[in-house]
Tab-separated table of C-alpha atoms and ligand atoms in Angstrom:
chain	number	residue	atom	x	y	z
A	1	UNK	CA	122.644	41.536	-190.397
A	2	UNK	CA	119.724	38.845	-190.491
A	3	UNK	CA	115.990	38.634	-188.999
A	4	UNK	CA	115.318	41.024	-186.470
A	5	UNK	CA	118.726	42.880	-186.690
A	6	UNK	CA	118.790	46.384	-187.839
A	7	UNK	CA	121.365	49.446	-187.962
A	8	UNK	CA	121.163	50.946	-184.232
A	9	UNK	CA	121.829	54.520	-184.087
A	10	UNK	CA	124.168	55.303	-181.118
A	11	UNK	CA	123.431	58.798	-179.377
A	12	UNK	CA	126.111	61.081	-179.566
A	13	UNK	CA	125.084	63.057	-176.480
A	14	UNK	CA	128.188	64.819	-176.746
A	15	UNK	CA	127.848	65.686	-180.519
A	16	UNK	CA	124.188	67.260	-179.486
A	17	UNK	CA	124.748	69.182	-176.186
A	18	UNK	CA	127.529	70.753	-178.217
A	19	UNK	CA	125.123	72.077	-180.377
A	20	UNK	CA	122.617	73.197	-177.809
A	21	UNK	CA	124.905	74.858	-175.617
A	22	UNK	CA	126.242	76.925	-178.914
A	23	UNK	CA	122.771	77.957	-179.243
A	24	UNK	CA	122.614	78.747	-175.866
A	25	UNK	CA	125.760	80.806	-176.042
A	26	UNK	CA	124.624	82.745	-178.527
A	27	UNK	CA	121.449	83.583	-177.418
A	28	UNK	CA	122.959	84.299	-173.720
A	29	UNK	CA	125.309	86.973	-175.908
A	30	UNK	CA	122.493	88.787	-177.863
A	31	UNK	CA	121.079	89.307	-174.221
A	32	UNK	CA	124.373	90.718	-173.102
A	33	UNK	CA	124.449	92.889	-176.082
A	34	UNK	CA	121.007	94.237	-175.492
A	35	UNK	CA	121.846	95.483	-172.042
A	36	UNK	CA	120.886	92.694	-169.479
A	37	UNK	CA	123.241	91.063	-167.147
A	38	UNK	CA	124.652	87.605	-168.141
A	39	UNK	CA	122.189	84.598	-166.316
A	40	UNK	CA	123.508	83.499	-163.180
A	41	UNK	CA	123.441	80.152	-161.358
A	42	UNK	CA	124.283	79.850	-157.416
A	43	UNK	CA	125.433	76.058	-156.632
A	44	UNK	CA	125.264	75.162	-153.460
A	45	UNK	CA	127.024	72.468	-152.465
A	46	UNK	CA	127.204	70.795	-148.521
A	47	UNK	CA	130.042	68.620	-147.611
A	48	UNK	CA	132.626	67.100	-150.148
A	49	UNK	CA	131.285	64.576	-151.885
A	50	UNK	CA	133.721	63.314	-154.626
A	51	UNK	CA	131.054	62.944	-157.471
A	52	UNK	CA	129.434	66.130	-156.011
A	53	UNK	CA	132.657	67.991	-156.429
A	54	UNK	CA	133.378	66.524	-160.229
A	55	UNK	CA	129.485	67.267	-161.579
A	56	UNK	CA	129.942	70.536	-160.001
A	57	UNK	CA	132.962	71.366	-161.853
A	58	UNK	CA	131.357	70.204	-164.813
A	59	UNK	CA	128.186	72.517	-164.859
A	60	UNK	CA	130.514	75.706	-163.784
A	61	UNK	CA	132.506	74.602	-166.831
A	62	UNK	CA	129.251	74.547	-168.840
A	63	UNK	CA	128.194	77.792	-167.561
A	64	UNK	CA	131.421	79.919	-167.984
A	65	UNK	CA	131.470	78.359	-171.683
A	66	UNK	CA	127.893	79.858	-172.275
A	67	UNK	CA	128.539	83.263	-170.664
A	68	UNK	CA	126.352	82.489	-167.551
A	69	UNK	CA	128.033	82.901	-164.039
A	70	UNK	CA	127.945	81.010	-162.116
A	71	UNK	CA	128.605	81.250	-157.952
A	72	UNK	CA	128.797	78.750	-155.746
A	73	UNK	CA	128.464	78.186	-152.330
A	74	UNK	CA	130.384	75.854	-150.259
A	75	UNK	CA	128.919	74.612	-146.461
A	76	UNK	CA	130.595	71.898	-144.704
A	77	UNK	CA	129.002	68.259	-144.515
A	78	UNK	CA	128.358	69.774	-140.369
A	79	UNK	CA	126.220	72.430	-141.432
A	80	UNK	CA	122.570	72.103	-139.728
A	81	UNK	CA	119.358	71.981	-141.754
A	82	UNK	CA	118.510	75.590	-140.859
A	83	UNK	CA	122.036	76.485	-142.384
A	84	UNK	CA	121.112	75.042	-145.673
A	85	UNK	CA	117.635	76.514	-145.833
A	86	UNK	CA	118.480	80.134	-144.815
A	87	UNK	CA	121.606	79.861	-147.478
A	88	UNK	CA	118.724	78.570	-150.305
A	89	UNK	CA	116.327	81.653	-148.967
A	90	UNK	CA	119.439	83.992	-149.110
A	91	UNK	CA	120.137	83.119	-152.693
A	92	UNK	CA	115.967	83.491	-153.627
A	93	UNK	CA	115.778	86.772	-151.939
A	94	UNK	CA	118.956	87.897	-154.329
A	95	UNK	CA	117.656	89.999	-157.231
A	96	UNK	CA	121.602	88.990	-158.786
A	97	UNK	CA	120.423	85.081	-159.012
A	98	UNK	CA	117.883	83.651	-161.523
A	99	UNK	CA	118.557	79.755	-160.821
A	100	UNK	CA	120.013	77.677	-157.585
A	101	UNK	CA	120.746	74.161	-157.891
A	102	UNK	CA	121.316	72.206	-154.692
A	103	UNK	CA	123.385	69.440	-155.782
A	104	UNK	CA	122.259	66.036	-154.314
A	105	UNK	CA	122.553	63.951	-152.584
A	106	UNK	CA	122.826	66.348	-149.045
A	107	UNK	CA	124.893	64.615	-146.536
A	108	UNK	CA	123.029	62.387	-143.601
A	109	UNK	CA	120.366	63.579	-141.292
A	110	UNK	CA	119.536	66.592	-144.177
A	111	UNK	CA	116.406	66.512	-145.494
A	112	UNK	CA	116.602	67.265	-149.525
A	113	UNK	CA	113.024	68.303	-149.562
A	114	UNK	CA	112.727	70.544	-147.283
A	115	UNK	CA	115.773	72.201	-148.381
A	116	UNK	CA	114.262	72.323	-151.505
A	117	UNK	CA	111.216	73.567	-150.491
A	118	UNK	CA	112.743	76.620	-148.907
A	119	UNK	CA	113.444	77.867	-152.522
A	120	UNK	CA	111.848	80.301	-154.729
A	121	UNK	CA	109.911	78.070	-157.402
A	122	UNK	CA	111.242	80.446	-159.877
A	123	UNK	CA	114.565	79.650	-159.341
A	124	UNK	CA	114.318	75.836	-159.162
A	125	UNK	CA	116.433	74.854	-161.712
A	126	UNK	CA	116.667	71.883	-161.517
A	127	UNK	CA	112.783	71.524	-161.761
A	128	UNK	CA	112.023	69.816	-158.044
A	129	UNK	CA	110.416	72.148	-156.259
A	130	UNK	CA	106.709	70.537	-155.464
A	131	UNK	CA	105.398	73.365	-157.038
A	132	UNK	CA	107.075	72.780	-160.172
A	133	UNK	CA	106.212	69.012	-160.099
A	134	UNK	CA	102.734	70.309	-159.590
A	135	UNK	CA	102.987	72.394	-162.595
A	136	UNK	CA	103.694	69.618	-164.614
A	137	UNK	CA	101.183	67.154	-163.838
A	138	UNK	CA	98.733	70.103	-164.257
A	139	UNK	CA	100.274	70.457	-167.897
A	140	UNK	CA	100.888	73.933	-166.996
A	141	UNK	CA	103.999	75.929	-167.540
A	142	UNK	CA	107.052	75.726	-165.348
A	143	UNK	CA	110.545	74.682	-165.082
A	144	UNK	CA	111.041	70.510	-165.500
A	145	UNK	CA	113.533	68.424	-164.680
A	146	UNK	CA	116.856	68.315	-166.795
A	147	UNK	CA	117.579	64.619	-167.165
A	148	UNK	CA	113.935	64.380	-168.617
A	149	UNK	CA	114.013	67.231	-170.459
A	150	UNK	CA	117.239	65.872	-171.690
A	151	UNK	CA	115.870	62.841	-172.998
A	152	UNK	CA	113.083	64.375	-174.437
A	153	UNK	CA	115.377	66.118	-176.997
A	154	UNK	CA	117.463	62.942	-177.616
A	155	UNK	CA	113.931	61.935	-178.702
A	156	UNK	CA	112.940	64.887	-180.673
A	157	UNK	CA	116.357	64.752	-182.408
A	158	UNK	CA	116.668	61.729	-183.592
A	159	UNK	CA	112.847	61.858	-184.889
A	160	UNK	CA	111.071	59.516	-182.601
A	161	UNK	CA	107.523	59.977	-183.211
A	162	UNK	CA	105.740	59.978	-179.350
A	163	UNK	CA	101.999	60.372	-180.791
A	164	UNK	CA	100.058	56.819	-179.422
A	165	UNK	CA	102.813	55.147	-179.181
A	166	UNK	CA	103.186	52.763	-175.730
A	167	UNK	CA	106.428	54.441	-173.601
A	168	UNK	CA	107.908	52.218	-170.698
A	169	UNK	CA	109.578	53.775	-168.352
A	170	UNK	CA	111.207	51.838	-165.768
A	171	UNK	CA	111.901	53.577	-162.514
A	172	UNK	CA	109.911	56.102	-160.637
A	173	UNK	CA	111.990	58.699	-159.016
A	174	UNK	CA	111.121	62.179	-158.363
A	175	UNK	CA	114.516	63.029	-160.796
A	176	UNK	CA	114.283	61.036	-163.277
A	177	UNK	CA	111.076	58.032	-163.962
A	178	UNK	CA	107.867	60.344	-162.756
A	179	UNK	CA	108.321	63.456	-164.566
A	180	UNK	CA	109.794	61.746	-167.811
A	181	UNK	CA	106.591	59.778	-167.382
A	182	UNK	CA	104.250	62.934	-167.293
A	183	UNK	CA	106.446	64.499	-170.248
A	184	UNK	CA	105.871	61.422	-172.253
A	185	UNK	CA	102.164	61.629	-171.720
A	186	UNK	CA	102.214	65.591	-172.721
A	187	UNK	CA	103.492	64.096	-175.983
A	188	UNK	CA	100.551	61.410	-176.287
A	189	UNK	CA	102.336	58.441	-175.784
A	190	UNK	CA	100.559	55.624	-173.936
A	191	UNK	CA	103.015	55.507	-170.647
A	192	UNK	CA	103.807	52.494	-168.273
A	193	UNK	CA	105.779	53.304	-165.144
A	194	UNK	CA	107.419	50.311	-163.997
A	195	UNK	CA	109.232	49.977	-160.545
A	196	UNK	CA	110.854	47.711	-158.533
A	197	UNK	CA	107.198	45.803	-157.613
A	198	UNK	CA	106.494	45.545	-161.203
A	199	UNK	CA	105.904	41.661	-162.149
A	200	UNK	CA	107.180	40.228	-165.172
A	201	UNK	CA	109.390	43.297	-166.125
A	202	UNK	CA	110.505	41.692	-169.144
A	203	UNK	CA	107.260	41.536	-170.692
A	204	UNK	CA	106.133	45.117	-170.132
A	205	UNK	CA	109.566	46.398	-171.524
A	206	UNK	CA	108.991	44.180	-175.064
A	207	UNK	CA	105.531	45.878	-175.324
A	208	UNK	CA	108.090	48.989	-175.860
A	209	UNK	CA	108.078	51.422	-178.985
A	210	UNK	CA	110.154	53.475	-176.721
A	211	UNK	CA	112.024	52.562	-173.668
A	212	UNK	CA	113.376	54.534	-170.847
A	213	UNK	CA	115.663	53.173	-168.632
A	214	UNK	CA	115.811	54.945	-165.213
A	215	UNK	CA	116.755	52.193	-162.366
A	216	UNK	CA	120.125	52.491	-161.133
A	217	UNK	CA	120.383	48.661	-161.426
A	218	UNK	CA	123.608	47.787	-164.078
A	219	UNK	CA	122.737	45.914	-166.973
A	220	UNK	CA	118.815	45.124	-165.650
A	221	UNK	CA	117.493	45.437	-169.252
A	222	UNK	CA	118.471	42.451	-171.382
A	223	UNK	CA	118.496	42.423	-175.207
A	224	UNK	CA	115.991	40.047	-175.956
A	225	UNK	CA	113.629	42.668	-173.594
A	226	UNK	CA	113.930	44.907	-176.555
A	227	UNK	CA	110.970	44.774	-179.097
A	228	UNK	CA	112.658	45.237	-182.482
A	229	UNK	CA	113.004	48.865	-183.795
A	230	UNK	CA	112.032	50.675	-179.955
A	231	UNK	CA	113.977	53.786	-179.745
A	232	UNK	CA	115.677	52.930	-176.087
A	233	UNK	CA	117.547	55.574	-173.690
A	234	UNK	CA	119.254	54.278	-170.798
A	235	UNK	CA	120.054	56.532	-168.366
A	236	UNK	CA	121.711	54.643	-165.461
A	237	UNK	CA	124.802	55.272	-164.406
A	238	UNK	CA	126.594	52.566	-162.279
A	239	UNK	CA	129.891	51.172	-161.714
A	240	UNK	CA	130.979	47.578	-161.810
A	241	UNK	CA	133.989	46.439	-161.726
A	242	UNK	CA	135.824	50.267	-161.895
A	243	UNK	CA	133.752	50.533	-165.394
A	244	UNK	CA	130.662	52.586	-165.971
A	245	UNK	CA	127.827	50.341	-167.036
A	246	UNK	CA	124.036	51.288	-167.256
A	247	UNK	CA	120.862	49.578	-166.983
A	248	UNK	CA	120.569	48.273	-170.843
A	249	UNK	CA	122.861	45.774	-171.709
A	250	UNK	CA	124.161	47.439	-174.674
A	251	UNK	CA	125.574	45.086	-176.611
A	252	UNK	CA	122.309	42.923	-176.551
A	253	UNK	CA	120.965	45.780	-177.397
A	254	UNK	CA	122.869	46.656	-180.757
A	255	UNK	CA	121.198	45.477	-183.576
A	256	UNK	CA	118.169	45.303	-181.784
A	257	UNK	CA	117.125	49.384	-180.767
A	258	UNK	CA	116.404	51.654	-183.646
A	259	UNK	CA	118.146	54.141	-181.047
A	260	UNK	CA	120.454	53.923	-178.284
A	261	UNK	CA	121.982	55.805	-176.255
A	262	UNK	CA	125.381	54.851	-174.131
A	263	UNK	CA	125.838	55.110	-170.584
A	264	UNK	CA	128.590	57.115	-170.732
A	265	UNK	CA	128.287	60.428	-173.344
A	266	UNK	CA	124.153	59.894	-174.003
A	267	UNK	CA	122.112	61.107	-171.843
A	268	UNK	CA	124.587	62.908	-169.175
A	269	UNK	CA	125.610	65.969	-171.299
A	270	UNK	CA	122.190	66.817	-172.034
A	271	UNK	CA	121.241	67.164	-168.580
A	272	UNK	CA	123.846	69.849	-168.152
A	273	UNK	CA	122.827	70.852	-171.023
A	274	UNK	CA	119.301	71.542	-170.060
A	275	UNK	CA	120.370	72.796	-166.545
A	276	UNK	CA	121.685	76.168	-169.081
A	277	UNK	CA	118.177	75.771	-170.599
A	278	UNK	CA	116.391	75.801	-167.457
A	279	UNK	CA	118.552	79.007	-166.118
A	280	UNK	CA	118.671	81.128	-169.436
A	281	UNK	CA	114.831	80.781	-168.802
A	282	UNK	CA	114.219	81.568	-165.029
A	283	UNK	CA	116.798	84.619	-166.290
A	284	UNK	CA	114.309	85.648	-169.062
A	285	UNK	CA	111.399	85.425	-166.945
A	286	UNK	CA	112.909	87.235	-164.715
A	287	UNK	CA	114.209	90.218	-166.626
A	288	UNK	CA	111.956	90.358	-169.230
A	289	UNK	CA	112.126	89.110	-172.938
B	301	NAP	P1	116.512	56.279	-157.775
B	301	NAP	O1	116.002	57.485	-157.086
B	301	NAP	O2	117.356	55.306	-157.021
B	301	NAP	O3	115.242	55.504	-158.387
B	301	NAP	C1	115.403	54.265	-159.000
B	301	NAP	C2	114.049	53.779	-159.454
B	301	NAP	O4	114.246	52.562	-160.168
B	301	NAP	C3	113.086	53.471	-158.304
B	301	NAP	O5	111.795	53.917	-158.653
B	301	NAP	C4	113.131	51.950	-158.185
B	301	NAP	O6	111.888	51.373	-157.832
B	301	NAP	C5	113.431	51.545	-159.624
B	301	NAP	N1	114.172	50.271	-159.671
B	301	NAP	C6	115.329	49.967	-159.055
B	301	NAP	N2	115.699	48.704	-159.338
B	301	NAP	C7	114.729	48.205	-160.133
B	301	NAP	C8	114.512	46.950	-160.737
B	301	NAP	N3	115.370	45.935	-160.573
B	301	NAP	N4	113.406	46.785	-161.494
B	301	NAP	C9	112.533	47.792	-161.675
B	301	NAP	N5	112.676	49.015	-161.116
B	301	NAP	C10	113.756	49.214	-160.361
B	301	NAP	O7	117.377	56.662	-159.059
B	301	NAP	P2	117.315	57.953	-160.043
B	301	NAP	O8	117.848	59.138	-159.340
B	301	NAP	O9	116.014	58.005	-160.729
B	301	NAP	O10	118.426	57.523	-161.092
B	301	NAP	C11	118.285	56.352	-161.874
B	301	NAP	C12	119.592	56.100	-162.606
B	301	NAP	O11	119.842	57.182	-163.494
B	301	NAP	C13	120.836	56.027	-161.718
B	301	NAP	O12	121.744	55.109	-162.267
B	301	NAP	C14	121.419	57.426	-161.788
B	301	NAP	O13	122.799	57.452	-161.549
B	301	NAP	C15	121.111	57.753	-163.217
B	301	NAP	N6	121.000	59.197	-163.509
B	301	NAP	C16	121.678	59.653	-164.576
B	301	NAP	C17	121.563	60.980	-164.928
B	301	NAP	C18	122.296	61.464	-166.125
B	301	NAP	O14	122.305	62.671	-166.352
B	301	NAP	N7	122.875	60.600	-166.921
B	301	NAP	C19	120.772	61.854	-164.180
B	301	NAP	C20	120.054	61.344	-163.092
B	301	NAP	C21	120.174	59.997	-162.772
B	301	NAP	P3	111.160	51.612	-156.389
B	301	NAP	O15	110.574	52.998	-156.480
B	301	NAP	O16	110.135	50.556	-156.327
B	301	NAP	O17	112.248	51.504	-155.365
C-alpha cells in the first residue's frame, strides 16, 4: 500500500442483517410469550413481475424466519386502480395487519402514489406514505424508509462519525436519495443532494467524508471521485453484461474508501432487514408496548 491507499473495509451486509434480524427474532418471541399475536405484514403484489416475485419471496422468507406472518395478496397486472386501492384500504381497515408493503414498481397506467396514499400511515412500512415523508422533514416521529434506514446502520456500525461532516448523496428519489438526505441532516452532517442536473459531479463527490450512492447508473462513481478515507455506500443495483454492478466502481474504489459496501450483499439485506424493523414497530404501536 503507498500514498493515498489505505485498508478498505468491505460491508458484510449479510454478516449484519443476520444479526439484526436475530435481535428481531427474539424480541418478536418475548412478545409472543407475553400474550400478543406475532406482527404481521400483508404484501401486495399486482401482476408478475420477475424481480417482484424473487424480492417478495425474499421478505416472506425474512418474515417467517423472525416469527412475523406474513400474507400476501396477489392481483393480476389487469387489475384497475380502484382494485388496488380498495385491496390497500381493506388491509388498513384489518385490526389482524400492522404493516402493508406494496411492492413497486405497479404495472402501467397504475399510479404508485395514489395507491399509496390510500393506506393507513400507520401501516406504511415501507415509509412512503406523504405523511410519513412529512414526518420526517418535520424531524418528527414516524416510520422511514428501509433502504435509508438501512444505510444509516451500515453507518452507525461501522462507526462513521455523521456530526459536521459534508454527506453527498447522489440521487434524489422519493426511495432512496431524499429521505437518506433528511436522515443525514438529523445526524448533523452538512448534506449535498446531487442529481442528474448536477454540474461537475466529480467535484462535489471528492468534497465527500461520506458518500452515498443512489443513481441507478452502473459504475457512475469513479475511484479517483473518492476523497481518501470517505466512508462510501453504493446502493445501485444494475446489470451489465448478465453481472450485477452498482454505481461505484469498486475496484477504484478499494484502497481508496475507509468503507465500502458491495453491490451485491451491502446494502440489500439491510433493507429487508429494516422492512422487519419498520413492522415489529407499526405492531408495537399498535398493540401496545
Ligand atoms: P430512481 O428513482 O431511478 O432515482 C435515481 C436518481 O438518481 C434520480 O434522482 C436521478 O436524477 C439520479 N441520477 C440518475 N443518473 C444520474 C447521473 N448520471 N448523475 C447524477 N444523478 C443521477 O432510483 P432509486 O429507486 O432511488 O434507486 C437508485 C438505485 O438504488 C437503483 O440502482 C436501485 O436498483 C437501487 N436500490 C437498491 C436498493 C437496495 O436495497 N439495495 C433499494 C432501493 C434501490 P434526476 O432526479 O435528475 O432524474
Amino acid at each position: 500500500m503507498s500514498g493515498n491507499e489505505r485498508a478498505t473495509v468491505v460491508v458484510d451486509g449479510m454478516a449484519l442483517a443476520k444479526e439484526l434480524r436475530e435481535q428481531l427474532r427474539q424480541e418478536v418471541a418475548a412478545r409472543v410469550a407475553r400474550g400478543h399475536r406475532p406482527p404481521c405484514l400483508a404484501v401486495v403484489l399486482v401482476g408478475d413481475n420477475p424481480a417482484s416475485l424473487s424480492y417478495i419471496k425474499g421478505k416472506r422468507r425474512a418474515c417467517e424466519r423472525a416469527g412475523m406472518r406474513s400474507v400476501e395478496h396477489d392481483l393480476p397486472a389487469t387489475a384497475s386502480q380502484a382494485e388496488v386501492e380498495a385491496l390497500v384500504a381493506q388491509l388498513s381497515a384489518d385490526a389482524a395487519v400492522d404493516g402493508i408493503l406494496v411492492q413497486l414498481p405497479l404495472p402501467k397506467p397504475l399510479d404508485a402514489a395514489s395507491v399509496i396514499e390510500a393506506m393507513d400511515p400507520a401501516k406504511d412500512v415501507d415509509g412512503l406514505h406523504p405523511q410519513n415523508a412529512g414526518r420526517l422533514l418535520a424531524g418528527l416521529p414516524g416510520l422511514r424508509p428501509c433502504t435509508p434506514l438501512g444505510i444509516l446502520e451500515v453507518l452507525g456500525r461501522h462507526g462513521v462519525s455523521l456530526e459536521g461532516v459534508h454527506a453527498v448523496v447522489v440521487g434524489r428519489s422519493n426511495l432512496v436519495g431524499k429521505p437518506v438526505a433528511l436522515l443525514l441532516l438529523e445526524r448533523n452532517a452538512t448534506v449535498t443532494l446531487c442529481h442528474s442536473r448536477t454540474r461537475d459531479l466529480a467535484a462535489v463527490c471528492r468534497e465527500a467524508d461520506v458518500l452515498v450512492a443512489a443513481a441507478g447508473s452502473p459504475l457512475l462513481v469513479k475511484g479517483d471521485w473518492i476523497k481518501p478515507g470517505a466512508a462510501v455506500v453504493d446502493v445501485g443495483v444494475n446489470v451489465v453484461e448478465g453481472q450485477q454492478v452498482g454505481d461505484v466502481d469498486f475496484d477504484g474504489a478499494l484502497g481508496r474508501a475507509s468503507i465500502l459496501t458491495p453491490s451485491r450483499g451491502g446494502v440489500g439485506p439491510l433493507t429487508i432487514t429494516m422492512l422487519l424493523h419498520n413492522t415489529l414497530m407499526a405492531h408495537r404501536r399498535r398493540t401496545g408496548a
